[in-house]
């Protein structure tokens, strides 16, 4: 079987060059965007795009195994891990544009240009000839050949790397582990806390509306204001549905805050947003 | 150095060959042992020896004197050319090529000094028993006196310059201890320090001379140096002579190191009598006479010696005229008489005999004069101002008569001892010939006249005239323990000069050491008669000023010369402005340079370090990104460097 | 005709972009992602050189780099979360206790 894209020897030159140039410009643009994007999630997505383009390039160069490993392991596992941690840390934690350290950007820019120039000189000096004639190792027999290499020439690094992986997993577990400083509250302790805390009833659950992701949607109190307590504290920090909550608050009649509840924040009147629950509420009142 | 100059000069005939000591002279170390044992016992024994300390202190010099007489008698038994005997006690220093023995040399010169030191010393010790009877520290006093005797005997008996230097330093130490004996008196402590420091300057000259000797001759023993002296070049010999002269000036209180002698009168009177009249101050003259082979080879050094001697004899005489303190007047007189001895010593073989003879005679009459002054002071409740004396002649007859003998001896009235010796010096000075001889002789004559003047003044102010005593003074004659030594010394004042000079007895005795002196021209030569005339004039003027008129109790304001003489002819002022002030400026300059310069450098270094580190510290911003930036820049530079290398 | 030189040049560009990103961004996770970008660029270079030489050693090395990068990400993010828990801030500028 021939894989026109994978087999370098037989692939058409123009196919290769078009593919290369498109992917190259795309990856460079994505990398630049990654460095310049403000929101961290955007950076993660752009990095995923770069990794995928790189996987295609591996494939073009006759490394199918690596291409798949890149997609599965790197993009699929490592980058997702990044996204999980982003969610924990705070999706909206955006960098401000102003730079706190004087001269850092200028120096970084200059250093970057300097490194670019130097490495270009290095690469230019080196005599990099044309690709070697590809054999089956760069195509169908790639997996077998790599396996042969790993388990013969590179078996020792392989074993060491496996030890490294185990150690990394253990390290992650240890680092993420939270040591309890006080004994774990039993059910009795929790119920005592609840009874004496002024809120015997459980917290209200989130509201569910057709257009929005349920978990971060606040429930509505009888007077029409959003129940802050119904949204998990973590999400409250992120305020993904900030617009919705602000809209709700704008329509609500201000009441004295309930026990333990902080007054709803953000009087950013966005009266234009009459979609969904606001309209429903207004509709109900007008009836 | 040696070489071509050697052939032009023959060894001096005055270098005596010394033989080994035999017989009783082999015990010559006893001369050192007796006083040294006395000093050790008394000083280390402490208060336990207070009861009998003074007796031991007297017994030791007497024992030494006894042995000295025995050794002298033994020496007289030898023929004249064999009288130089050497006794090597042990090898002292043995370093590389520097070998020094501790040995004693018994020859006519040293035995004369031994007899003088131990004899007069014993008498003064006996006097001190009575003089210091009221002092609780008498035992310590005798310890120091014995220490002094031991050192002085080492000085005159040494057979090499280094041992002489050891004795030299020892007498300096003893002098310091004894001048400052009454430690509670600030004036005494200061005087002791002044004496020591002035001595030190002279000692520097002597030690440089010894070093020069070793460098030139390879040895410091007398025989070695004197036999090799003619091989040294003229500048070396002259340098040696001048350095030895400097040492002698320090010890003998000659110009320019004379300022300490008058202050040294703060010590007890026996100290003034023994050390600063008879013995220690004459050590300089001994040094010069002993080094005669060196001085014989250099006319310039001898000229320097005579100039110093002549200048000092006039200097001391002028000072002595204006002092109201009896001891200070006598100290001025000592300075002047030693000037005479120096003058004689500088005149070469012709003068050596008279120098030593005058030294011996001076030992007798000056000690006698000082003991007399001490007796007066003791009886007048330690008063020394002559303006508070007067009329003591009838009350202290023995003192008066002994003092009178000493007075007649010092002014040179025949047949007292000073006449023979001092006139001999004046004659030898004139015999030198030429302008220098004439000037020196005239200086000596003038000095004789001034000496007569101020000594007569002392006599009139102390013993004659009205009683100007303090209200609590009740003088009477001194006890026997004090008068007997004075009487014995008076005998010496009377007869010593005649005994030594008549018939060239002493000249012949000393000839093997100093060289043969030209024959004497008889007693009454022109210079001698001129001296007698000046003496009479001086006595007359003093009688007119002090004998006939009343002496005021408070010192009257004097003319320019009197004021200058009261201030020691500005000796102290000159020392201060020439030496002390520049020294202080130098010290201040060094301190300033140290504070600003050295400390400045160190502080600037520290400040630079501090400032630099303070500035470099700002690089630690704490931001991870700036650290990352610096790492990145470093990596870029590394890549660039690698690229360059590859290129 | 695309030779390995092109790929190496691309790898150089991506590497420099990643390096500048590390220095300029303040969010710790974004810095980490820039480091991943650099590693990927190096991997690309390795694969290109493997193609150049005609043997698979470059690919094997790139494979090991991926493995090591994965374990490094795991540990790094674990550290990051534990720091975030105490400091409640993901900005690297807030960890400036080493300031003079």
PDB file of C-alpha atoms in Angstrom, chain C residues 3-46:
ATOM      1  CA  UNK C   3      14.101  19.526   2.278  1.00  0.00           C
ATOM      2  CA  UNK C   4      14.718  18.939   5.939  1.00  0.00           C
ATOM      3  CA  UNK C   5      16.219  22.413   6.052  1.00  0.00           C
ATOM      4  CA  UNK C   6      12.753  23.905   5.789  1.00  0.00           C
ATOM      5  CA  UNK C   7      11.541  21.911   8.712  1.00  0.00           C
ATOM      6  CA  UNK C   8      14.549  22.898  10.749  1.00  0.00           C
ATOM      7  CA  UNK C   9      13.934  26.531   9.936  1.00  0.00           C
ATOM      8  CA  UNK C  10      10.344  26.204  11.032  1.00  0.00           C
ATOM      9  CA  UNK C  11      11.509  24.533  14.213  1.00  0.00           C
ATOM     10  CA  UNK C  12      13.836  27.456  14.865  1.00  0.00           C
ATOM     11  CA  UNK C  13      11.037  29.960  14.447  1.00  0.00           C
ATOM     12  CA  UNK C  14       8.695  28.076  16.737  1.00  0.00           C
ATOM     13  CA  UNK C  15      11.447  27.703  19.316  1.00  0.00           C
ATOM     14  CA  UNK C  16      12.181  31.424  19.391  1.00  0.00           C
ATOM     15  CA  UNK C  17       8.501  32.263  19.678  1.00  0.00           C
ATOM     16  CA  UNK C  18       8.184  29.895  22.584  1.00  0.00           C
ATOM     17  CA  UNK C  19      11.247  31.357  24.305  1.00  0.00           C
ATOM     18  CA  UNK C  20       9.977  34.925  24.020  1.00  0.00           C
ATOM     19  CA  UNK C  21       6.617  33.770  25.299  1.00  0.00           C
ATOM     20  CA  UNK C  22       8.201  32.364  28.438  1.00  0.00           C
ATOM     21  CA  UNK C  23       9.725  35.725  29.185  1.00  0.00           C
ATOM     22  CA  UNK C  24       6.741  37.876  28.428  1.00  0.00           C
ATOM     23  CA  UNK C  25       3.713  36.063  29.875  1.00  0.00           C
ATOM     24  CA  UNK C  26       2.783  36.338  33.523  1.00  0.00           C
ATOM     25  CA  UNK C  27       0.367  33.461  33.940  1.00  0.00           C
ATOM     26  CA  UNK C  28       2.233  30.412  35.116  1.00  0.00           C
ATOM     27  CA  UNK C  29       0.223  27.984  33.020  1.00  0.00           C
ATOM     28  CA  UNK C  30       0.699  29.983  29.871  1.00  0.00           C
ATOM     29  CA  UNK C  31       4.456  30.028  30.524  1.00  0.00           C
ATOM     30  CA  UNK C  32       4.303  26.267  30.819  1.00  0.00           C
ATOM     31  CA  UNK C  33       2.505  26.027  27.545  1.00  0.00           C
ATOM     32  CA  UNK C  34       5.205  28.106  25.861  1.00  0.00           C
ATOM     33  CA  UNK C  35       7.766  25.662  27.219  1.00  0.00           C
ATOM     34  CA  UNK C  36       5.739  22.865  25.604  1.00  0.00           C
ATOM     35  CA  UNK C  37       5.861  24.764  22.383  1.00  0.00           C
ATOM     36  CA  UNK C  38       9.642  24.878  22.585  1.00  0.00           C
ATOM     37  CA  UNK C  39       9.809  21.158  23.192  1.00  0.00           C
ATOM     38  CA  UNK C  40       7.601  20.505  20.232  1.00  0.00           C
ATOM     39  CA  UNK C  41       9.803  22.616  18.022  1.00  0.00           C
ATOM     40  CA  UNK C  42      12.793  20.571  19.065  1.00  0.00           C
ATOM     41  CA  UNK C  43      10.919  17.395  18.322  1.00  0.00           C
ATOM     42  CA  UNK C  44      10.248  18.643  14.840  1.00  0.00           C
ATOM     43  CA  UNK C  45      13.915  19.292  14.330  1.00  0.00           C
ATOM     44  CA  UNK C  46      14.790  15.813  15.518  1.00  0.00           C
TER      45      UNK C  46
END
